[in-house]
GROMACS .gro file of C-alpha atoms in nm:
model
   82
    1UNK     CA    1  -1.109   0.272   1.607
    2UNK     CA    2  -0.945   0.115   1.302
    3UNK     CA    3  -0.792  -0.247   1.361
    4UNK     CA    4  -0.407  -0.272   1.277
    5UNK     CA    5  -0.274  -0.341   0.939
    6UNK     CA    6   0.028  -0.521   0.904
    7UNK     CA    7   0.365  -0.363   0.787
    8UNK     CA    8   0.339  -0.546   0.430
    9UNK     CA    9  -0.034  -0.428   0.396
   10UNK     CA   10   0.062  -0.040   0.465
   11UNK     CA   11   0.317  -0.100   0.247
   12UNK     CA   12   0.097  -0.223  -0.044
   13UNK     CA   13  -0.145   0.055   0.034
   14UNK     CA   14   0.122   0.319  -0.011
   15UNK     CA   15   0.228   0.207  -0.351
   16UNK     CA   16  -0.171   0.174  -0.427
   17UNK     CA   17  -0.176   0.563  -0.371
   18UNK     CA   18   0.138   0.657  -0.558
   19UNK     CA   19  -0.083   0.486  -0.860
   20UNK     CA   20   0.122   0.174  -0.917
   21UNK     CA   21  -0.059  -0.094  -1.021
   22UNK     CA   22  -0.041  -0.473  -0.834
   23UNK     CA   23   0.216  -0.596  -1.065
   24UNK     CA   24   0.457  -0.253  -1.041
   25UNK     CA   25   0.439  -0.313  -0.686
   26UNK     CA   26   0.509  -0.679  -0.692
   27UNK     CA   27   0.836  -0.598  -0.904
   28UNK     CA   28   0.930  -0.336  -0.653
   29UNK     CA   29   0.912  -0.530  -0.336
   30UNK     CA   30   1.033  -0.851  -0.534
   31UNK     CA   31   0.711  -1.079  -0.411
   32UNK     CA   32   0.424  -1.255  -0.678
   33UNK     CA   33   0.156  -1.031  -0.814
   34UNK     CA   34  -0.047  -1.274  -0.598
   35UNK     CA   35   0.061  -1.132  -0.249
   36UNK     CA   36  -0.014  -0.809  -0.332
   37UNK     CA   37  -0.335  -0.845  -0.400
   38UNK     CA   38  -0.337  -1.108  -0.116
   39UNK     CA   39  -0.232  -0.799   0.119
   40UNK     CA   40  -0.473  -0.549  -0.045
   41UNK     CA   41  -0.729  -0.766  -0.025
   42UNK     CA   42  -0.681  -0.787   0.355
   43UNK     CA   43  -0.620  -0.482   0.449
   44UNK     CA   44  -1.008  -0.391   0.267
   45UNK     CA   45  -1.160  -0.643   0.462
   46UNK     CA   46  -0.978  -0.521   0.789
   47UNK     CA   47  -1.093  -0.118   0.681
   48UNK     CA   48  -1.426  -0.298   0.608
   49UNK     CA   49  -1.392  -0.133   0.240
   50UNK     CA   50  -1.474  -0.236  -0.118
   51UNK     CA   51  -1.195  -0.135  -0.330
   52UNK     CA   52  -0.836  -0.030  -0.291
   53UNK     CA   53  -0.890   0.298  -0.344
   54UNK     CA   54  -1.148   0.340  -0.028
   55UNK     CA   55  -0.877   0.190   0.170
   56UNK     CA   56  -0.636   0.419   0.061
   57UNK     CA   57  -0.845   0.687   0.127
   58UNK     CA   58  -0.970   0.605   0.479
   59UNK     CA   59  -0.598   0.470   0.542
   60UNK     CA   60  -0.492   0.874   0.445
   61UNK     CA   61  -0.818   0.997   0.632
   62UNK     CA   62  -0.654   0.809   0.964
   63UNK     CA   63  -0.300   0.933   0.884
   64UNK     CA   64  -0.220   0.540   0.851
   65UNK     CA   65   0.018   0.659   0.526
   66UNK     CA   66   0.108   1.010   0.573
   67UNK     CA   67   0.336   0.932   0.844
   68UNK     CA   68   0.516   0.639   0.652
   69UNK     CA   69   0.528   0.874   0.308
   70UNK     CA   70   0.850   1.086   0.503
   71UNK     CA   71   1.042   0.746   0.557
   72UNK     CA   72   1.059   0.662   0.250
   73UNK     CA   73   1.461   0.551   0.110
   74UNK     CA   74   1.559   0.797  -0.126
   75UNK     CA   75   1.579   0.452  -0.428
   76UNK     CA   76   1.185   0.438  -0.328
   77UNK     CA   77   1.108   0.802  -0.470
   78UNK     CA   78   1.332   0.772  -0.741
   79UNK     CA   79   1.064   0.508  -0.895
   80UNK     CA   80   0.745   0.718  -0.774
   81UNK     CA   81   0.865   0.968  -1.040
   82UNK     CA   82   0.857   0.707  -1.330
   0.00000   0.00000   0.00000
């Protein structure tokens, strides 16, 4: 079984697989560049991956993401398509 990843480090995970980069993210959720890659950087070690991208792609695997994709706010899409 996978351990539990906080709301913040889903979060960070989701806008890792739309393809925004740490600092896109950052200006999106309003936080540092910092605790992004703070979160990311936690939520590999908890998936016991290298890489954001592995943890995106075991977090999809697991439906971790694909669940949270359908909740997004209507503002949130509007900047996936930028």
């Amino acid at each position: 079984t996978l351990p539990k990843l906080s709301e913040r480090e889903l979060e960070c995970l989701e806008w890792v697989s739309f393809g925004k980069t740490s600092w896109e993210t950052a200006m999106i959720l309003g936080v540092s560049e910092r605790t992004i890659n703070f979160h990311l950087l936690n939520a590999c070690r908890k998936l016991n991956v290298y890489g954001r991208q592995a943890a995106v792609a075991l977090a999809l695997r697991h439906n971790l993401l694909l669940t949270r994709l359908l909740e997004l706010p209507q503002p949130l899409v509007s900047l996936l398509r930028r």
